């Protein structure tokens, strides 16, 4: 693929026929999200699986067992469980990847229409090439990144929704250049001579720099191209019958593919600790194997134990290398004790997480009836992480609030106004007061109703015709759409007070007056404002701008600045979202200079953003202050109770908002995040090193000095780097939000929660869990998370406990058999065949061999009963399933052992356990030993449980007692 600074796209692939032109090679239009292919699945999947410590460990053990030297156990004891685990995991991952292949094939095989050879041809999406002219109809998605050439609208515009890309549900308007907008038929498009020059692909959805050169009658006309001209793959066409566009980015080079961030595999703290435990137990295993090997050679230092009369060595054994013999014995002990590492732990944990995740979706307390939405689990790997969260980072708008903006107050020329029954009424007056509207009020309303990116959707019966065709210039069938709910609320508010915006696209209409839209100075996070340049009906050019207080007031030269600033602070303290509005009138010469600079900056292929920022700064100055607005975003239900519950649980909550810090404090107070008695510390606008050091020192000192007073901390973006000095080093974090702008923090946090809000589904799709309302977070963390953590922690500890109980008798048995690597556990207990050497320090006889298996069976029976009853002791809540599994496990062991040892199986190589178990159970002393040993093993656990329950009961145990034995009241 060619990777120069820019790419040249010849529309309809009309390459120049002169010179030595070599066509650039571009990516095809296939989307590939799958991980494997038929050819690389086995090696790639095996490589990934054996990166797990447990799998790699058992692979080594299996290779040792299949070595030529005899080992105490059969390779099947490690190979079969390993094969089962690897196979099950591979099937699961292969199935998931097959689903991705299936989804890719559906996308790549979708039918599309392209203009080729003078006609409209249907083909598959994967066959689109860079330079092809593609036709897209209403409600269809764009199959590639297209530069808009024309539409069925006379002005060459179209409306799209990008909800699948950035979560924004509003309709956005995109434009074609005038020279191509007239090409609305296949024949005219086929005759179009044009070249698009643009930047190479990048992931930023909102950045596109290019230009189109159209040749008409031998003259080349150059027009700038920006994000408003680019139709992104995955976006959907709305309110437009059809459009034609030229493909500039295809396949994996489209912005959707480049912007797609595959969610990194998050691992819970428990899973990380499991790896740590495995390493620790591996160390224990190595220690036991080395100790056993050393003790074996210590015993064999005496000739009677090294070469007894019944086990004479061969010449080869006498002459073999001592080092090789030591290594061989060490590996034999390693194999003998290898079951201290639980190979089935990962599979069991994943199964427990998968089945446990269904409880979240089944919980009716997490079901939102109004929207018919239940809690959603996108990954079950982090269930227990929900119960260990220390910090919650939450978005404000749409997460804590309803994201339904309502206009409340405004300040015009230093006077506060409120909306009362469809009228703007100055503070202290009533709606019956005489209408005293003046020039300042009219100009303010014009600015608010025209300075925005609001679009209008008309009912099909109306159609998008001339708005003046409607009575009184307004159609009741039209509906406002906006990328920002603030803008929509303000436009609707001006309509209620009598100033109605009914314009679309290039022409805006206000009170039966036509305003021509000349330029839009788009909003960006650095400027924190947006502006429009309009031409009045009189021909005068005017700029209207609105933005944050800090982005407008420093650039104003007139107006009631001090009063407006006071009113903005008052609005913020009430929890209102504030915007400041201003304007600037241009002379003819000034506008000519502005138009020239904007054209040069927008047609530049290099450093366009920097040049635009410079021009915007040149334009947005010497402003006349008009006023400010205050819009309310209502809090969701039970936000205050939820935050309070999280705070009482010891969880620190950080609310993230783009509002000014006064608004942040006010909202925090209203939602219970801050309390009136709190000491509010502000860490804002800290830029110099000295300021940072002093502020950090002061904050830390004040927090350390006050041990009783609670503190609330307000931090702005410029000072955010200091937060790391005020918090823990590596806390478990949770991020929750509802919009596409929250996706980054949702993916970066240990646990990401998506709110099923009104800003699309991008946050939900990229989250680990999704809930309908913020209030559900309390039960998700404090109930489900708490229980999941207890379950998984108990499960992991129990697994290691079980395996230690299984292998410790084998280790101790080696002291009895002089470290001869003799197994004490029979083949039936491993459910495998074992190969072993017969060794006895006092002589060999049939009765002694029978006694060996009887003793091993007795020990194993005690172990099975003990570890099962241990699980019963640790069980907090009993159901029929618990009873069935617990007592059924013990019953199954007895039934299987009797069945296995009571029949001669012809397909088994050896059957050393024939009738051993029956003989064991027929002995009263064996039953007595089993009962006594089991009671002795479990007695400390029972005593500990009783002791702690009565002397140091937990909150849960106290609640259990209060429910079972409620306090009695006596009446006298």
PDB file of N, CA, C and O in Angstrom, residues 90-143:
ATOM      1  N   UNK A  90     -10.063 -24.484  22.892  1.00  0.00           N
ATOM      2  CA  UNK A  90      -9.908 -24.253  21.453  1.00  0.00           C
ATOM      3  C   UNK A  90     -11.261 -24.242  20.750  1.00  0.00           C
ATOM      4  O   UNK A  90     -11.501 -23.429  19.855  1.00  0.00           O
ATOM      5  N   UNK A  91     -12.152 -25.152  21.145  1.00  0.00           N
ATOM      6  CA  UNK A  91     -13.492 -25.192  20.546  1.00  0.00           C
ATOM      7  C   UNK A  91     -14.230 -23.890  20.844  1.00  0.00           C
ATOM      8  O   UNK A  91     -14.865 -23.298  19.955  1.00  0.00           O
ATOM      9  N   UNK A  92     -14.140 -23.423  22.079  1.00  0.00           N
ATOM     10  CA  UNK A  92     -14.813 -22.170  22.468  1.00  0.00           C
ATOM     11  C   UNK A  92     -14.271 -20.994  21.657  1.00  0.00           C
ATOM     12  O   UNK A  92     -15.037 -20.214  21.081  1.00  0.00           O
ATOM     13  N   UNK A  93     -12.952 -20.859  21.589  1.00  0.00           N
ATOM     14  CA  UNK A  93     -12.359 -19.747  20.866  1.00  0.00           C
ATOM     15  C   UNK A  93     -12.570 -19.872  19.361  1.00  0.00           C
ATOM     16  O   UNK A  93     -12.756 -18.871  18.670  1.00  0.00           O
ATOM     17  N   UNK A  94     -12.543 -21.096  18.860  1.00  0.00           N
ATOM     18  CA  UNK A  94     -12.803 -21.303  17.437  1.00  0.00           C
ATOM     19  C   UNK A  94     -14.223 -20.940  17.061  1.00  0.00           C
ATOM     20  O   UNK A  94     -14.467 -20.349  15.999  1.00  0.00           O
ATOM     21  N   UNK A  95     -15.176 -21.279  17.925  1.00  0.00           N
ATOM     22  CA  UNK A  95     -16.575 -20.935  17.658  1.00  0.00           C
ATOM     23  C   UNK A  95     -16.774 -19.428  17.660  1.00  0.00           C
ATOM     24  O   UNK A  95     -17.463 -18.878  16.786  1.00  0.00           O
ATOM     25  N   UNK A  96     -16.164 -18.746  18.630  1.00  0.00           N
ATOM     26  CA  UNK A  96     -16.285 -17.290  18.673  1.00  0.00           C
ATOM     27  C   UNK A  96     -15.681 -16.658  17.424  1.00  0.00           C
ATOM     28  O   UNK A  96     -16.229 -15.697  16.879  1.00  0.00           O
ATOM     29  N   UNK A  97     -14.557 -17.196  16.944  1.00  0.00           N
ATOM     30  CA  UNK A  97     -13.933 -16.640  15.746  1.00  0.00           C
ATOM     31  C   UNK A  97     -14.745 -16.966  14.501  1.00  0.00           C
ATOM     32  O   UNK A  97     -14.786 -16.177  13.552  1.00  0.00           O
ATOM     33  N   UNK A  98     -15.411 -18.121  14.513  1.00  0.00           N
ATOM     34  CA  UNK A  98     -16.285 -18.459  13.380  1.00  0.00           C
ATOM     35  C   UNK A  98     -17.439 -17.468  13.291  1.00  0.00           C
ATOM     36  O   UNK A  98     -17.844 -17.076  12.180  1.00  0.00           O
ATOM     37  N   UNK A  99     -17.940 -17.026  14.428  1.00  0.00           N
ATOM     38  CA  UNK A  99     -18.996 -16.015  14.420  1.00  0.00           C
ATOM     39  C   UNK A  99     -18.481 -14.709  13.838  1.00  0.00           C
ATOM     40  O   UNK A  99     -19.200 -14.018  13.105  1.00  0.00           O
ATOM     41  N   UNK A 100     -17.220 -14.368  14.136  1.00  0.00           N
ATOM     42  CA  UNK A 100     -16.640 -13.155  13.556  1.00  0.00           C
ATOM     43  C   UNK A 100     -16.476 -13.306  12.045  1.00  0.00           C
ATOM     44  O   UNK A 100     -16.722 -12.360  11.288  1.00  0.00           O
ATOM     45  N   UNK A 101     -16.051 -14.490  11.592  1.00  0.00           N
ATOM     46  CA  UNK A 101     -15.948 -14.739  10.156  1.00  0.00           C
ATOM     47  C   UNK A 101     -17.320 -14.591   9.487  1.00  0.00           C
ATOM     48  O   UNK A 101     -17.438 -13.999   8.408  1.00  0.00           O
ATOM     49  N   UNK A 102     -18.321 -15.121  10.148  1.00  0.00           N
ATOM     50  CA  UNK A 102     -19.668 -15.056   9.599  1.00  0.00           C
ATOM     51  C   UNK A 102     -20.142 -13.615   9.479  1.00  0.00           C
ATOM     52  O   UNK A 102     -20.724 -13.216   8.453  1.00  0.00           O
ATOM     53  N   UNK A 103     -19.874 -12.812  10.522  1.00  0.00           N
ATOM     54  CA  UNK A 103     -20.261 -11.399  10.469  1.00  0.00           C
ATOM     55  C   UNK A 103     -19.490 -10.661   9.381  1.00  0.00           C
ATOM     56  O   UNK A 103     -20.055  -9.828   8.661  1.00  0.00           O
ATOM     57  N   UNK A 104     -18.206 -10.979   9.228  1.00  0.00           N
ATOM     58  CA  UNK A 104     -17.397 -10.342   8.175  1.00  0.00           C
ATOM     59  C   UNK A 104     -17.940 -10.676   6.799  1.00  0.00           C
ATOM     60  O   UNK A 104     -18.017  -9.807   5.913  1.00  0.00           O
ATOM     61  N   UNK A 105     -18.308 -11.932   6.600  1.00  0.00           N
ATOM     62  CA  UNK A 105     -18.825 -12.343   5.292  1.00  0.00           C
ATOM     63  C   UNK A 105     -20.132 -11.641   4.955  1.00  0.00           C
ATOM     64  O   UNK A 105     -20.393 -11.309   3.791  1.00  0.00           O
ATOM     65  N   UNK A 106     -20.960 -11.426   5.970  1.00  0.00           N
ATOM     66  CA  UNK A 106     -22.217 -10.716   5.727  1.00  0.00           C
ATOM     67  C   UNK A 106     -21.954  -9.277   5.301  1.00  0.00           C
ATOM     68  O   UNK A 106     -22.603  -8.755   4.392  1.00  0.00           O
ATOM     69  N   UNK A 107     -20.988  -8.640   5.947  1.00  0.00           N
ATOM     70  CA  UNK A 107     -20.668  -7.252   5.607  1.00  0.00           C
ATOM     71  C   UNK A 107     -20.005  -7.181   4.237  1.00  0.00           C
ATOM     72  O   UNK A 107     -20.377  -6.353   3.384  1.00  0.00           O
ATOM     73  N   UNK A 108     -19.028  -8.037   4.015  1.00  0.00           N
ATOM     74  CA  UNK A 108     -18.277  -7.989   2.750  1.00  0.00           C
ATOM     75  C   UNK A 108     -19.116  -8.433   1.553  1.00  0.00           C
ATOM     76  O   UNK A 108     -18.833  -8.034   0.423  1.00  0.00           O
ATOM     77  N   UNK A 109     -20.128  -9.237   1.807  1.00  0.00           N
ATOM     78  CA  UNK A 109     -20.958  -9.715   0.712  1.00  0.00           C
ATOM     79  C   UNK A 109     -22.227  -8.928   0.493  1.00  0.00           C
ATOM     80  O   UNK A 109     -23.059  -9.294  -0.355  1.00  0.00           O
ATOM     81  N   UNK A 110     -22.393  -7.836   1.232  1.00  0.00           N
ATOM     82  CA  UNK A 110     -23.605  -7.024   1.101  1.00  0.00           C
ATOM     83  C   UNK A 110     -23.680  -6.407  -0.295  1.00  0.00           C
ATOM     84  O   UNK A 110     -22.662  -5.957  -0.840  1.00  0.00           O
ATOM     85  N   UNK A 111     -24.862  -6.369  -0.915  1.00  0.00           N
ATOM     86  CA  UNK A 111     -24.996  -5.799  -2.265  1.00  0.00           C
ATOM     87  C   UNK A 111     -24.880  -4.284  -2.257  1.00  0.00           C
ATOM     88  O   UNK A 111     -25.428  -3.614  -1.370  1.00  0.00           O
ATOM     89  N   UNK A 112     -24.154  -3.740  -3.213  1.00  0.00           N
ATOM     90  CA  UNK A 112     -24.010  -2.295  -3.366  1.00  0.00           C
ATOM     91  C   UNK A 112     -24.119  -1.961  -4.853  1.00  0.00           C
ATOM     92  O   UNK A 112     -23.991  -2.836  -5.721  1.00  0.00           O
ATOM     93  N   UNK A 113     -24.359  -0.673  -5.138  1.00  0.00           N
ATOM     94  CA  UNK A 113     -24.448  -0.208  -6.528  1.00  0.00           C
ATOM     95  C   UNK A 113     -23.306   0.770  -6.786  1.00  0.00           C
ATOM     96  O   UNK A 113     -23.092   1.715  -6.004  1.00  0.00           O
ATOM     97  N   UNK A 114     -22.593   0.551  -7.891  1.00  0.00           N
ATOM     98  CA  UNK A 114     -21.502   1.432  -8.289  1.00  0.00           C
ATOM     99  C   UNK A 114     -21.708   1.835  -9.745  1.00  0.00           C
ATOM    100  O   UNK A 114     -22.378   1.127 -10.519  1.00  0.00           O
ATOM    101  N   UNK A 115     -21.133   2.989 -10.094  1.00  0.00           N
ATOM    102  CA  UNK A 115     -21.217   3.484 -11.466  1.00  0.00           C
ATOM    103  C   UNK A 115     -19.995   2.985 -12.232  1.00  0.00           C
ATOM    104  O   UNK A 115     -18.861   3.355 -11.906  1.00  0.00           O
ATOM    105  N   UNK A 116     -20.241   2.155 -13.240  1.00  0.00           N
ATOM    106  CA  UNK A 116     -19.156   1.627 -14.061  1.00  0.00           C
ATOM    107  C   UNK A 116     -19.622   1.529 -15.509  1.00  0.00           C
ATOM    108  O   UNK A 116     -20.732   1.056 -15.777  1.00  0.00           O
ATOM    109  N   UNK A 117     -18.769   2.000 -16.390  1.00  0.00           N
ATOM    110  CA  UNK A 117     -19.034   1.920 -17.832  1.00  0.00           C
ATOM    111  C   UNK A 117     -20.355   2.575 -18.201  1.00  0.00           C
ATOM    112  O   UNK A 117     -21.121   2.066 -19.029  1.00  0.00           O
ATOM    113  N   UNK A 118     -20.671   3.677 -17.575  1.00  0.00           N
ATOM    114  CA  UNK A 118     -21.852   4.448 -17.924  1.00  0.00           C
ATOM    115  C   UNK A 118     -23.159   3.906 -17.411  1.00  0.00           C
ATOM    116  O   UNK A 118     -24.220   4.366 -17.840  1.00  0.00           O
ATOM    117  N   UNK A 119     -23.123   2.947 -16.505  1.00  0.00           N
ATOM    118  CA  UNK A 119     -24.370   2.395 -15.964  1.00  0.00           C
ATOM    119  C   UNK A 119     -24.199   2.061 -14.493  1.00  0.00           C
ATOM    120  O   UNK A 119     -23.076   2.002 -13.980  1.00  0.00           O
ATOM    121  N   UNK A 120     -25.346   1.842 -13.854  1.00  0.00           N
ATOM    122  CA  UNK A 120     -25.355   1.498 -12.434  1.00  0.00           C
ATOM    123  C   UNK A 120     -25.293  -0.019 -12.301  1.00  0.00           C
ATOM    124  O   UNK A 120     -26.198  -0.735 -12.760  1.00  0.00           O
ATOM    125  N   UNK A 121     -24.232  -0.535 -11.705  1.00  0.00           N
ATOM    126  CA  UNK A 121     -23.982  -1.972 -11.634  1.00  0.00           C
ATOM    127  C   UNK A 121     -24.043  -2.427 -10.185  1.00  0.00           C
ATOM    128  O   UNK A 121     -23.488  -1.769  -9.290  1.00  0.00           O
ATOM    129  N   UNK A 122     -24.719  -3.555  -9.950  1.00  0.00           N
ATOM    130  CA  UNK A 122     -24.764  -4.119  -8.594  1.00  0.00           C
ATOM    131  C   UNK A 122     -23.575  -5.053  -8.391  1.00  0.00           C
ATOM    132  O   UNK A 122     -23.274  -5.891  -9.242  1.00  0.00           O
ATOM    133  N   UNK A 123     -22.918  -4.915  -7.284  1.00  0.00           N
ATOM    134  CA  UNK A 123     -21.795  -5.775  -6.948  1.00  0.00           C
ATOM    135  C   UNK A 123     -21.784  -5.986  -5.448  1.00  0.00           C
ATOM    136  O   UNK A 123     -22.680  -5.538  -4.734  1.00  0.00           O
ATOM    137  N   UNK A 124     -20.754  -6.665  -4.961  1.00  0.00           N
ATOM    138  CA  UNK A 124     -20.623  -6.889  -3.522  1.00  0.00           C
ATOM    139  C   UNK A 124     -19.729  -5.821  -2.902  1.00  0.00           C
ATOM    140  O   UNK A 124     -18.867  -5.253  -3.561  1.00  0.00           O
ATOM    141  N   UNK A 125     -19.947  -5.603  -1.626  1.00  0.00           N
ATOM    142  CA  UNK A 125     -19.212  -4.549  -0.941  1.00  0.00           C
ATOM    143  C   UNK A 125     -17.703  -4.756  -1.034  1.00  0.00           C
ATOM    144  O   UNK A 125     -16.948  -3.792  -1.178  1.00  0.00           O
ATOM    145  N   UNK A 126     -17.256  -5.989  -0.964  1.00  0.00           N
ATOM    146  CA  UNK A 126     -15.813  -6.250  -0.971  1.00  0.00           C
ATOM    147  C   UNK A 126     -15.165  -5.896  -2.307  1.00  0.00           C
ATOM    148  O   UNK A 126     -13.939  -5.779  -2.386  1.00  0.00           O
ATOM    149  N   UNK A 127     -15.973  -5.694  -3.360  1.00  0.00           N
ATOM    150  CA  UNK A 127     -15.423  -5.393  -4.680  1.00  0.00           C
ATOM    151  C   UNK A 127     -15.265  -3.904  -4.951  1.00  0.00           C
ATOM    152  O   UNK A 127     -14.804  -3.517  -6.021  1.00  0.00           O
ATOM    153  N   UNK A 128     -15.663  -3.052  -3.992  1.00  0.00           N
ATOM    154  CA  UNK A 128     -15.506  -1.607  -4.190  1.00  0.00           C
ATOM    155  C   UNK A 128     -14.018  -1.261  -4.182  1.00  0.00           C
ATOM    156  O   UNK A 128     -13.257  -1.737  -3.334  1.00  0.00           O
ATOM    157  N   UNK A 129     -13.632  -0.434  -5.108  1.00  0.00           N
ATOM    158  CA  UNK A 129     -12.243   0.026  -5.198  1.00  0.00           C
ATOM    159  C   UNK A 129     -12.191   1.528  -4.949  1.00  0.00           C
ATOM    160  O   UNK A 129     -13.168   2.249  -5.186  1.00  0.00           O
ATOM    161  N   UNK A 130     -11.026   1.998  -4.480  1.00  0.00           N
ATOM    162  CA  UNK A 130     -10.823   3.434  -4.320  1.00  0.00           C
ATOM    163  C   UNK A 130     -10.998   4.116  -5.676  1.00  0.00           C
ATOM    164  O   UNK A 130     -10.396   3.700  -6.674  1.00  0.00           O
ATOM    165  N   UNK A 131     -11.841   5.125  -5.748  1.00  0.00           N
ATOM    166  CA  UNK A 131     -12.145   5.821  -6.993  1.00  0.00           C
ATOM    167  C   UNK A 131     -13.505   5.465  -7.564  1.00  0.00           C
ATOM    168  O   UNK A 131     -14.017   6.193  -8.431  1.00  0.00           O
ATOM    169  N   UNK A 132     -14.111   4.379  -7.077  1.00  0.00           N
ATOM    170  CA  UNK A 132     -15.443   4.008  -7.555  1.00  0.00           C
ATOM    171  C   UNK A 132     -16.482   4.997  -7.068  1.00  0.00           C
ATOM    172  O   UNK A 132     -16.418   5.491  -5.928  1.00  0.00           O
ATOM    173  N   UNK A 133     -17.463   5.280  -7.933  1.00  0.00           N
ATOM    174  CA  UNK A 133     -18.606   6.106  -7.550  1.00  0.00           C
ATOM    175  C   UNK A 133     -19.694   5.171  -7.037  1.00  0.00           C
ATOM    176  O   UNK A 133     -20.160   4.284  -7.759  1.00  0.00           O
ATOM    177  N   UNK A 134     -20.101   5.354  -5.786  1.00  0.00           N
ATOM    178  CA  UNK A 134     -21.038   4.450  -5.116  1.00  0.00           C
ATOM    179  C   UNK A 134     -22.357   5.165  -4.890  1.00  0.00           C
ATOM    180  O   UNK A 134     -22.385   6.345  -4.526  1.00  0.00           O
ATOM    181  N   UNK A 135     -23.446   4.436  -5.125  1.00  0.00           N
ATOM    182  CA  UNK A 135     -24.789   4.965  -4.857  1.00  0.00           C
ATOM    183  C   UNK A 135     -25.300   4.358  -3.559  1.00  0.00           C
ATOM    184  O   UNK A 135     -25.233   3.145  -3.354  1.00  0.00           O
ATOM    185  N   UNK A 136     -25.815   5.211  -2.663  1.00  0.00           N
ATOM    186  CA  UNK A 136     -26.376   4.774  -1.393  1.00  0.00           C
ATOM    187  C   UNK A 136     -27.778   5.350  -1.277  1.00  0.00           C
ATOM    188  O   UNK A 136     -27.982   6.547  -1.508  1.00  0.00           O
ATOM    189  N   UNK A 137     -28.742   4.502  -0.935  1.00  0.00           N
ATOM    190  CA  UNK A 137     -30.136   4.936  -0.806  1.00  0.00           C
ATOM    191  C   UNK A 137     -30.477   5.208   0.652  1.00  0.00           C
ATOM    192  O   UNK A 137     -29.705   4.897   1.570  1.00  0.00           O
ATOM    193  N   UNK A 138     -31.641   5.782   0.865  1.00  0.00           N
ATOM    194  CA  UNK A 138     -32.098   6.156   2.200  1.00  0.00           C
ATOM    195  C   UNK A 138     -32.109   4.954   3.143  1.00  0.00           C
ATOM    196  O   UNK A 138     -32.506   3.850   2.763  1.00  0.00           O
ATOM    197  N   UNK A 139     -31.645   5.170   4.363  1.00  0.00           N
ATOM    198  CA  UNK A 139     -31.580   4.189   5.453  1.00  0.00           C
ATOM    199  C   UNK A 139     -30.537   3.102   5.218  1.00  0.00           C
ATOM    200  O   UNK A 139     -30.470   2.144   5.993  1.00  0.00           O
ATOM    201  N   UNK A 140     -29.732   3.221   4.165  1.00  0.00           N
ATOM    202  CA  UNK A 140     -28.629   2.284   3.952  1.00  0.00           C
ATOM    203  C   UNK A 140     -27.371   2.821   4.622  1.00  0.00           C
ATOM    204  O   UNK A 140     -27.220   4.024   4.815  1.00  0.00           O
ATOM    205  N   UNK A 141     -26.468   1.910   4.946  1.00  0.00           N
ATOM    206  CA  UNK A 141     -25.191   2.324   5.516  1.00  0.00           C
ATOM    207  C   UNK A 141     -24.167   2.508   4.412  1.00  0.00           C
ATOM    208  O   UNK A 141     -24.233   1.849   3.370  1.00  0.00           O
ATOM    209  N   UNK A 142     -23.226   3.374   4.644  1.00  0.00           N
ATOM    210  CA  UNK A 142     -22.190   3.628   3.646  1.00  0.00           C
ATOM    211  C   UNK A 142     -21.177   2.485   3.676  1.00  0.00           C
ATOM    212  O   UNK A 142     -20.631   2.166   4.744  1.00  0.00           O
ATOM    213  N   UNK A 143     -20.894   1.862   2.528  1.00  0.00           N
ATOM    214  CA  UNK A 143     -20.015   0.686   2.504  1.00  0.00           C
ATOM    215  C   UNK A 143     -18.534   1.027   2.527  1.00  0.00           C
ATOM    216  O   UNK A 143     -17.698   0.133   2.633  1.00  0.00           O
TER     217      UNK A 143
END
